Each structure stands twice: as C-alpha cells, then as structure tokens.
Amino acid sequence: FFQKTLTAVESWFTLFGWAEGQNPISIPYSLRRDACKVQTPSSQGKVFKQNLGKDTKTLYDMLLHLSGQLLPGGPWSQSLPLDPTERVLQLHWQRAALLAFLKSQGAFLCHVMPEFLLEPDDYRRWVKAQAGPRVSLLSSVLDVFSSERFVLEDSAFEAMSKRAWTDVLLQIYKVFVLPRVSRRGAADPPSPEGAHSMPRITAEPLCSNIYSPYERAVLTWLNDNYEKNRTAVWRDCQKGEVPPVRWILNFHHDLLDGLVLAAQLAAYCPPLIATHFVRMYTNPRTPEEFLHNALIVVSALHAVRLAVDVKV
C-alpha cells in the first residue's frame, strides 16, 4: 500500500509540481539531492558553492510554484560552509525551517524530524555532531526545531527517509493544492431520500481533527455524486441490485469496492455505464469481487484516457 502511495505521489509531482512542465522525481533520492546539490570548493576556500545548472529544479522551486511564495529565511541553495560539521548543521537547519514553514501553513508533520530529510552520509555526520560539543551558534539554534532525536541504524534510515519525504509531499499537496477545490459548480444536493436519511458533511474548520475543510469538500462531492447517480448507474446491473444509500466518510475503506469511484466517473461520462459499470458487483463480499470492480474502474479510466498508468 505504501509503495502504491509513493508511486502515485511521484507521478503527480512529476507532472504538476513544476512551473515549466514535467520534471521527473524519485522519492527520496532526487529530493534529497536537489535540495543539496553537489558541492565544490569556492575560490575563497571558505564555503561550498552549489554546482547547479541553469535548468536544475529544486524543492524550493516546487514550493514557489505551488504556494506562490518564497520559503522565509532564504536563500536556501547558494552556499554552505566548508567545514563538514558546520555544513551538515546548516542543512539540518534548512530542513527544520522547511518543516516549520509547512506546519505554519497547516501541514501535519509532527512525526517528521529534519534529520530524516538528509542524505545518508549527512545523517551520519549529524548524529556524530550531536554526540560532540556544540561547535557554533548555528548548531544551538537547532534545539528550537527539534527537542527529541532518534538515532537510526543505516538499514532503517532509508526506509524512514522515504516515508518522511512522501509525507512531506502529501502535506504540500494538502496545504497548497487541495485548498483550490471549490464548491462552485458542484453537483446538486442529493435526492430527498438521501438527504433525509444521511446527515450532511460539514465543512466547519473545527468539526474534524482528521480532514481539512477542503478534504471534506471532496467527501461531500463524492457523497453527492454517489447518491445522485447510484440508481441510474446500476438500474440494469448484471451482478446484483441497486446499491443502497451510504455515507462516504473516508478516502480508503469507503472507496475499496469501486462503486463510489464509478459513480463519479459516470457523472461526467455517462457512456461508461453501459460499457463498463453495469458489470460491477453492487454488493461485493469476496476479494475476487472487489478485484473485479477495481479492474472495471481502471479499465474505465483507461477508456477515457484519464490515467493510463493506473494499476489495481
């Protein structure tokens, strides 16, 4: 499941995360590398200069494109100290500042430590730096951002870093992309039967400690389209009766049977009903029936060229 999530995140940010077209990313490798490019000694011998090509895109370019604002406290990729310890401490401070900025925008990243976003070699240097005496005023500032530290074995660090970078990108999507969702032009309210039997999902900011108002707007859209279309889509279904009224409360369990996703596609592409959706199980119970429905949804996505690389 996590690998499929990571693949989906890589695909979206590759296609839509950049100002000038596609830019392939690999989690966590290209993000760690592009946030700290290959360093070469400057002529003054005091700092490392970033060896960046003019076409190189970094994480900070992505943030500027998606958020419309520069990360406070920059510039972030101009120069780094020559001393390895000072250099890794400054990199750690940059990662801490990145996380602090995202949290200030509403991101949930309390489980991600700045050191998890470093390169493996830099992480090992950072661990050694924490074991020794503080070497500069800069290093003492790190306590502002990280009060607890976990030392990972080499074998565990890569898995943790991959998970941390995936969560960072998911939260970037949540706070900078999802708020663009608008209720204008949304589907009509559910039928009187659905409205009577199902309470509405509220978008009030404090009504949920799990989903943001924008995520709840998407859930409302899913509920509206499902209730509006379930009878029309499966009126002539071949493998069951019209599915019952239901309330879609989340983005994982409630979408597993494929029926909710099929209702969304049918709302905007009705011809898919006769060619695909009438063959779905409307009350799936076995893993085979769930897989059958998922295959039909993926086939429908391929048919309208919405996601040619989607896999079950």
Tab-separated table of C-alpha atoms in Angstrom:
chain	number	residue	atom	x	y	z
A	1	PHE	CA	0.000	0.000	0.000
A	2	PHE	CA	2.759	2.418	0.907
A	3	GLN	CA	4.638	1.704	-2.318
A	4	LYS	CA	1.494	2.410	-4.349
A	5	THR	CA	1.018	5.680	-2.446
A	6	LEU	CA	4.637	6.645	-3.108
A	7	THR	CA	4.254	5.864	-6.814
A	8	ALA	CA	1.114	7.992	-7.046
A	9	VAL	CA	2.845	10.903	-5.282
A	10	GLU	CA	5.869	10.665	-7.584
A	11	SER	CA	3.588	10.643	-10.625
A	12	TRP	CA	1.556	13.702	-9.570
A	13	PHE	CA	4.522	15.852	-8.588
A	14	THR	CA	6.425	14.830	-11.718
A	15	LEU	CA	3.525	16.008	-13.891
A	16	PHE	CA	2.140	19.001	-11.993
A	17	GLY	CA	4.642	20.106	-9.361
A	18	TRP	CA	6.746	22.395	-11.538
A	19	ALA	CA	6.288	25.723	-13.275
A	20	GLU	CA	7.723	24.729	-16.649
A	21	GLY	CA	6.327	21.325	-17.447
A	22	GLN	CA	7.247	17.881	-16.236
A	23	ASN	CA	10.248	17.164	-14.042
A	24	PRO	CA	10.761	13.518	-13.007
A	25	ILE	CA	11.334	12.940	-9.295
A	26	SER	CA	12.324	9.874	-7.311
A	27	ILE	CA	11.451	9.679	-3.618
A	28	PRO	CA	13.606	10.264	-1.632
A	29	TYR	CA	16.702	10.319	-3.824
A	30	SER	CA	16.136	13.231	-6.197
A	31	LEU	CA	14.519	15.368	-3.483
A	32	ARG	CA	17.433	14.961	-1.109
A	33	ARG	CA	19.905	15.510	-3.957
A	34	ASP	CA	18.148	18.508	-5.484
A	35	ALA	CA	17.735	20.167	-2.101
A	36	CYS	CA	21.503	19.844	-1.601
A	37	LYS	CA	23.315	19.643	-4.916
A	38	VAL	CA	26.910	18.514	-5.421
A	39	GLN	CA	29.209	20.900	-3.605
A	40	THR	CA	32.525	22.226	-4.953
A	41	PRO	CA	35.035	24.371	-3.012
A	42	SER	CA	34.862	28.063	-3.851
A	43	SER	CA	37.961	30.097	-4.734
A	44	GLN	CA	37.864	31.743	-1.309
A	45	GLY	CA	38.075	28.312	0.343
A	46	LYS	CA	35.516	29.265	2.987
A	47	VAL	CA	32.252	27.962	1.596
A	48	PHE	CA	30.923	25.332	-0.731
A	49	LYS	CA	29.157	26.701	-3.818
A	50	GLN	CA	26.205	24.900	-5.296
A	51	ASN	CA	27.091	23.437	-8.690
A	52	LEU	CA	23.665	23.930	-10.250
A	53	GLY	CA	22.881	24.016	-13.949
A	54	LYS	CA	20.565	26.756	-15.110
A	55	ASP	CA	17.844	24.203	-15.841
A	56	THR	CA	18.109	22.461	-12.470
A	57	LYS	CA	14.893	22.475	-10.446
A	58	THR	CA	14.910	22.133	-6.679
A	59	LEU	CA	12.376	21.505	-3.960
A	60	TYR	CA	12.250	25.246	-3.351
A	61	ASP	CA	11.246	25.863	-6.989
A	62	MET	CA	8.406	23.405	-6.456
A	63	LEU	CA	7.248	25.201	-3.323
A	64	LEU	CA	7.357	28.566	-5.100
A	65	HIS	CA	5.255	27.198	-7.956
A	66	LEU	CA	2.647	25.510	-5.764
A	67	SER	CA	2.398	28.053	-2.955
A	68	GLY	CA	3.185	31.287	-4.803
A	69	GLN	CA	5.563	32.364	-2.049
A	70	LEU	CA	9.226	32.024	-1.221
A	71	LEU	CA	10.260	29.984	1.778
A	72	PRO	CA	11.028	32.502	4.559
A	73	GLY	CA	14.640	32.949	5.621
A	74	GLY	CA	16.288	32.139	2.261
A	75	PRO	CA	18.233	31.960	0.042
A	76	TRP	CA	18.483	28.230	0.578
A	77	SER	CA	20.831	26.843	-2.061
A	78	GLN	CA	23.532	29.445	-2.586
A	79	SER	CA	26.403	28.387	-0.357
A	80	LEU	CA	27.275	26.118	2.534
A	81	PRO	CA	30.185	26.120	4.995
A	82	LEU	CA	33.329	24.234	4.013
A	83	ASP	CA	33.624	22.530	7.394
A	84	PRO	CA	31.668	19.221	7.167
A	85	THR	CA	30.122	19.583	10.597
A	86	GLU	CA	29.023	23.178	10.050
A	87	ARG	CA	27.731	22.217	6.623
A	88	VAL	CA	25.505	19.395	7.887
A	89	LEU	CA	24.238	21.547	10.731
A	90	GLN	CA	23.209	24.238	8.281
A	91	LEU	CA	21.497	21.632	6.091
A	92	HIS	CA	19.654	20.348	9.155
A	93	TRP	CA	18.574	23.895	9.975
A	94	GLN	CA	17.243	24.322	6.428
A	95	ARG	CA	15.197	21.134	6.703
A	96	ALA	CA	13.875	22.261	10.083
A	97	ALA	CA	12.903	25.623	8.604
A	98	LEU	CA	11.132	23.844	5.723
A	99	LEU	CA	9.098	21.734	8.152
A	100	ALA	CA	8.314	24.757	10.321
A	101	PHE	CA	7.060	26.648	7.253
A	102	LEU	CA	4.815	23.769	6.152
A	103	LYS	CA	3.427	23.355	9.674
A	104	SER	CA	2.622	27.071	9.764
A	105	GLN	CA	0.521	26.513	6.623
A	106	GLY	CA	-1.464	23.702	8.273
A	107	ALA	CA	0.642	20.615	7.454
A	108	PHE	CA	0.633	17.698	9.907
A	109	LEU	CA	4.311	16.755	10.125
A	110	CYS	CA	4.998	16.412	13.839
A	111	HIS	CA	6.334	12.880	13.213
A	112	VAL	CA	8.924	14.006	10.638
A	113	MET	CA	12.310	15.026	12.024
A	114	PRO	CA	14.597	17.315	9.964
A	115	GLU	CA	17.388	14.739	10.028
A	116	PHE	CA	15.171	12.221	8.180
A	117	LEU	CA	15.307	14.540	5.147
A	118	LEU	CA	19.101	14.487	4.897
A	119	GLU	CA	21.330	12.359	2.702
A	120	PRO	CA	22.524	9.168	4.496
A	121	ASP	CA	26.110	10.448	4.813
A	122	ASP	CA	24.888	13.776	6.153
A	123	TYR	CA	22.637	11.975	8.629
A	124	ARG	CA	25.629	10.057	9.975
A	125	ARG	CA	27.600	13.312	10.285
A	126	TRP	CA	24.681	14.922	12.056
A	127	VAL	CA	24.482	12.034	14.559
A	128	LYS	CA	28.201	12.411	15.288
A	129	ALA	CA	27.795	16.163	15.698
A	130	GLN	CA	25.100	15.611	18.320
A	131	ALA	CA	27.424	13.335	20.275
A	132	GLY	CA	30.144	16.010	20.473
A	133	PRO	CA	30.196	19.556	21.833
A	134	ARG	CA	28.323	22.315	20.065
A	135	VAL	CA	30.559	23.938	17.507
A	136	SER	CA	28.730	27.125	16.620
A	137	LEU	CA	25.824	29.412	17.341
A	138	LEU	CA	24.075	27.925	14.308
A	139	SER	CA	24.026	24.446	15.825
A	140	SER	CA	22.485	25.723	19.034
A	141	VAL	CA	19.555	27.117	17.067
A	142	LEU	CA	18.641	23.528	16.115
A	143	ASP	CA	17.131	22.975	19.545
A	144	VAL	CA	14.354	25.380	18.587
A	145	PHE	CA	13.224	22.980	15.873
A	146	SER	CA	13.944	19.543	17.324
A	147	SER	CA	13.637	18.707	21.001
A	148	GLU	CA	13.711	14.915	20.546
A	149	ARG	CA	16.146	12.932	18.413
A	150	PHE	CA	16.124	9.335	17.269
A	151	VAL	CA	19.266	7.625	16.051
A	152	LEU	CA	18.518	5.121	13.281
A	153	GLU	CA	20.658	2.280	12.072
A	154	ASP	CA	21.802	2.526	8.462
A	155	SER	CA	19.401	-0.209	7.401
A	156	ALA	CA	16.418	1.690	8.823
A	157	PHE	CA	17.329	5.213	7.744
A	158	GLU	CA	16.487	4.800	4.045
A	159	ALA	CA	13.014	3.453	4.812
A	160	MET	CA	12.381	6.278	7.273
A	161	SER	CA	13.661	8.903	4.830
A	162	LYS	CA	11.457	7.557	2.051
A	163	ARG	CA	8.414	7.683	4.302
A	164	ALA	CA	9.304	11.169	5.589
A	165	TRP	CA	9.694	12.656	2.100
A	166	THR	CA	6.451	11.021	0.947
A	167	ASP	CA	4.600	12.534	3.888
A	168	VAL	CA	6.164	15.943	3.207
A	169	LEU	CA	4.941	15.871	-0.396
A	170	LEU	CA	1.479	14.685	0.631
A	171	GLN	CA	1.222	17.573	3.087
A	172	ILE	CA	2.488	20.027	0.467
A	173	TYR	CA	-0.353	18.818	-1.762
A	174	LYS	CA	-2.808	19.131	1.103
A	175	VAL	CA	-1.957	22.707	2.112
A	176	PHE	CA	-1.169	24.249	-1.308
A	177	VAL	CA	-3.172	22.282	-3.906
A	178	LEU	CA	-6.270	20.908	-2.204
A	179	PRO	CA	-7.453	24.370	-0.995
A	180	ARG	CA	-8.078	25.229	-4.654
A	181	VAL	CA	-11.090	22.900	-4.545
A	182	SER	CA	-14.264	24.972	-4.800
A	183	ARG	CA	-17.891	24.124	-4.139
A	184	ARG	CA	-18.932	26.340	-7.031
A	185	GLY	CA	-20.497	24.283	-9.765
A	186	ALA	CA	-20.737	21.214	-7.543
A	187	ALA	CA	-23.415	18.619	-8.048
A	188	ASP	CA	-26.976	19.301	-6.954
A	189	PRO	CA	-27.893	18.204	-3.423
A	190	PRO	CA	-28.843	14.539	-3.004
A	191	SER	CA	-32.361	13.342	-3.560
A	192	PRO	CA	-34.888	13.888	-0.740
A	193	GLU	CA	-34.488	10.236	0.276
A	194	GLY	CA	-30.720	10.573	0.601
A	195	ALA	CA	-30.923	13.985	2.242
A	196	HIS	CA	-33.458	12.684	4.731
A	197	SER	CA	-31.549	9.556	5.710
A	198	MET	CA	-27.983	10.886	5.575
A	199	PRO	CA	-26.697	13.921	7.529
A	200	ARG	CA	-24.617	16.347	5.514
A	201	ILE	CA	-20.837	16.547	5.921
A	202	THR	CA	-19.992	19.954	7.338
A	203	ALA	CA	-17.016	21.994	6.196
A	204	GLU	CA	-16.661	23.823	9.508
A	205	PRO	CA	-12.922	24.004	10.357
A	206	LEU	CA	-13.275	22.517	13.843
A	207	CYS	CA	-15.708	19.690	13.072
A	208	SER	CA	-12.935	17.153	12.336
A	209	ASN	CA	-9.432	16.540	13.645
A	210	ILE	CA	-8.657	14.257	10.681
A	211	TYR	CA	-9.783	16.003	7.492
A	212	SER	CA	-9.391	19.637	6.493
A	213	PRO	CA	-12.373	21.670	5.174
A	214	TYR	CA	-11.071	21.100	1.638
A	215	GLU	CA	-10.869	17.341	2.114
A	216	ARG	CA	-14.403	17.379	3.493
A	217	ALA	CA	-15.493	19.329	0.402
A	218	VAL	CA	-14.181	16.418	-1.685
A	219	LEU	CA	-16.030	13.938	0.553
A	220	THR	CA	-19.216	15.961	0.046
A	221	TRP	CA	-18.665	15.802	-3.715
A	222	LEU	CA	-18.252	12.024	-3.506
A	223	ASN	CA	-21.433	11.682	-1.449
A	224	ASP	CA	-23.436	13.942	-3.760
A	225	ASN	CA	-22.449	12.132	-6.936
A	226	TYR	CA	-22.894	8.683	-5.456
A	227	GLU	CA	-26.377	9.430	-4.145
A	228	LYS	CA	-27.410	11.199	-7.325
A	229	ASN	CA	-26.134	8.502	-9.694
A	230	ARG	CA	-26.304	5.131	-7.930
A	231	THR	CA	-29.799	4.328	-9.225
A	232	ALA	CA	-29.097	5.477	-12.778
A	233	VAL	CA	-25.752	3.680	-12.977
A	234	TRP	CA	-26.866	0.288	-11.635
A	235	ARG	CA	-30.533	0.247	-12.636
A	236	ASP	CA	-29.746	-2.509	-15.142
A	237	CYS	CA	-26.783	-4.060	-13.325
A	238	GLN	CA	-25.919	-7.665	-14.120
A	239	LYS	CA	-24.462	-8.718	-10.760
A	240	GLY	CA	-26.860	-7.507	-8.105
A	241	GLU	CA	-29.405	-4.867	-7.192
A	242	VAL	CA	-29.044	-1.109	-6.985
A	243	PRO	CA	-26.548	-0.433	-4.162
A	244	PRO	CA	-28.090	1.032	-1.014
A	245	VAL	CA	-27.825	4.528	0.401
A	246	ARG	CA	-24.471	5.042	2.115
A	247	TRP	CA	-22.346	7.745	3.675
A	248	ILE	CA	-18.761	8.119	2.359
A	249	LEU	CA	-16.671	9.152	5.346
A	250	ASN	CA	-13.081	8.477	4.277
A	251	PHE	CA	-10.773	8.058	1.298
A	252	HIS	CA	-9.684	4.458	1.890
A	253	HIS	CA	-12.220	1.959	3.256
A	254	ASP	CA	-15.297	3.560	1.688
A	255	LEU	CA	-13.733	3.558	-1.791
A	256	LEU	CA	-12.480	-0.033	-1.786
A	257	ASP	CA	-15.472	-1.559	-3.572
A	258	GLY	CA	-15.083	0.741	-6.599
A	259	LEU	CA	-18.749	1.792	-6.592
A	260	VAL	CA	-18.152	5.333	-5.343
A	261	LEU	CA	-15.403	5.939	-7.905
A	262	ALA	CA	-17.617	4.502	-10.647
A	263	ALA	CA	-20.404	6.888	-9.661
A	264	GLN	CA	-18.025	9.842	-10.011
A	265	LEU	CA	-16.918	8.735	-13.479
A	266	ALA	CA	-20.496	8.105	-14.552
A	267	ALA	CA	-21.489	11.621	-13.500
A	268	TYR	CA	-19.134	13.116	-16.087
A	269	CYS	CA	-19.009	10.318	-18.680
A	270	PRO	CA	-22.412	8.523	-18.782
A	271	PRO	CA	-21.474	6.267	-21.764
A	272	LEU	CA	-19.226	4.303	-19.379
A	273	ILE	CA	-22.343	2.983	-17.625
A	274	ALA	CA	-23.380	0.653	-20.431
A	275	THR	CA	-19.849	-0.354	-21.442
A	276	HIS	CA	-18.347	-0.880	-18.004
A	277	PHE	CA	-20.257	-0.203	-14.808
A	278	VAL	CA	-23.300	-2.448	-15.364
A	279	ARG	CA	-20.903	-5.400	-14.970
A	280	MET	CA	-19.840	-4.441	-11.442
A	281	TYR	CA	-20.823	-6.258	-8.257
A	282	THR	CA	-23.097	-3.893	-6.336
A	283	ASN	CA	-22.629	-5.724	-3.029
A	284	PRO	CA	-19.116	-7.203	-3.241
A	285	ARG	CA	-18.157	-9.559	-0.435
A	286	THR	CA	-15.108	-11.543	-1.541
A	287	PRO	CA	-11.613	-10.339	-2.527
A	288	GLU	CA	-12.308	-11.600	-6.051
A	289	GLU	CA	-15.414	-9.433	-6.351
A	290	PHE	CA	-13.540	-6.385	-5.042
A	291	LEU	CA	-10.782	-7.041	-7.574
A	292	HIS	CA	-13.360	-7.451	-10.341
A	293	ASN	CA	-14.818	-3.991	-9.570
A	294	ALA	CA	-11.375	-2.414	-9.321
A	295	LEU	CA	-10.403	-3.791	-12.721
A	296	ILE	CA	-13.541	-2.308	-14.259
A	297	VAL	CA	-12.815	1.128	-12.756
A	298	VAL	CA	-9.230	1.027	-14.043
A	299	SER	CA	-10.488	-0.077	-17.459
A	300	ALA	CA	-12.903	2.871	-17.491
A	301	LEU	CA	-10.086	5.279	-16.620
A	302	HIS	CA	-8.054	3.893	-19.495
A	303	ALA	CA	-11.031	4.169	-21.843
A	304	VAL	CA	-11.338	7.931	-21.257
A	305	ARG	CA	-7.555	8.413	-21.043
A	306	LEU	CA	-7.640	9.857	-17.535
A	307	ALA	CA	-4.866	7.729	-16.041
A	308	VAL	CA	-3.067	5.451	-18.434
A	309	ASP	CA	-0.554	4.375	-15.754
A	310	VAL	CA	-3.068	3.482	-13.009
A	311	LYS	CA	-2.706	-0.064	-11.680
A	312	VAL	CA	-5.001	-2.068	-9.440
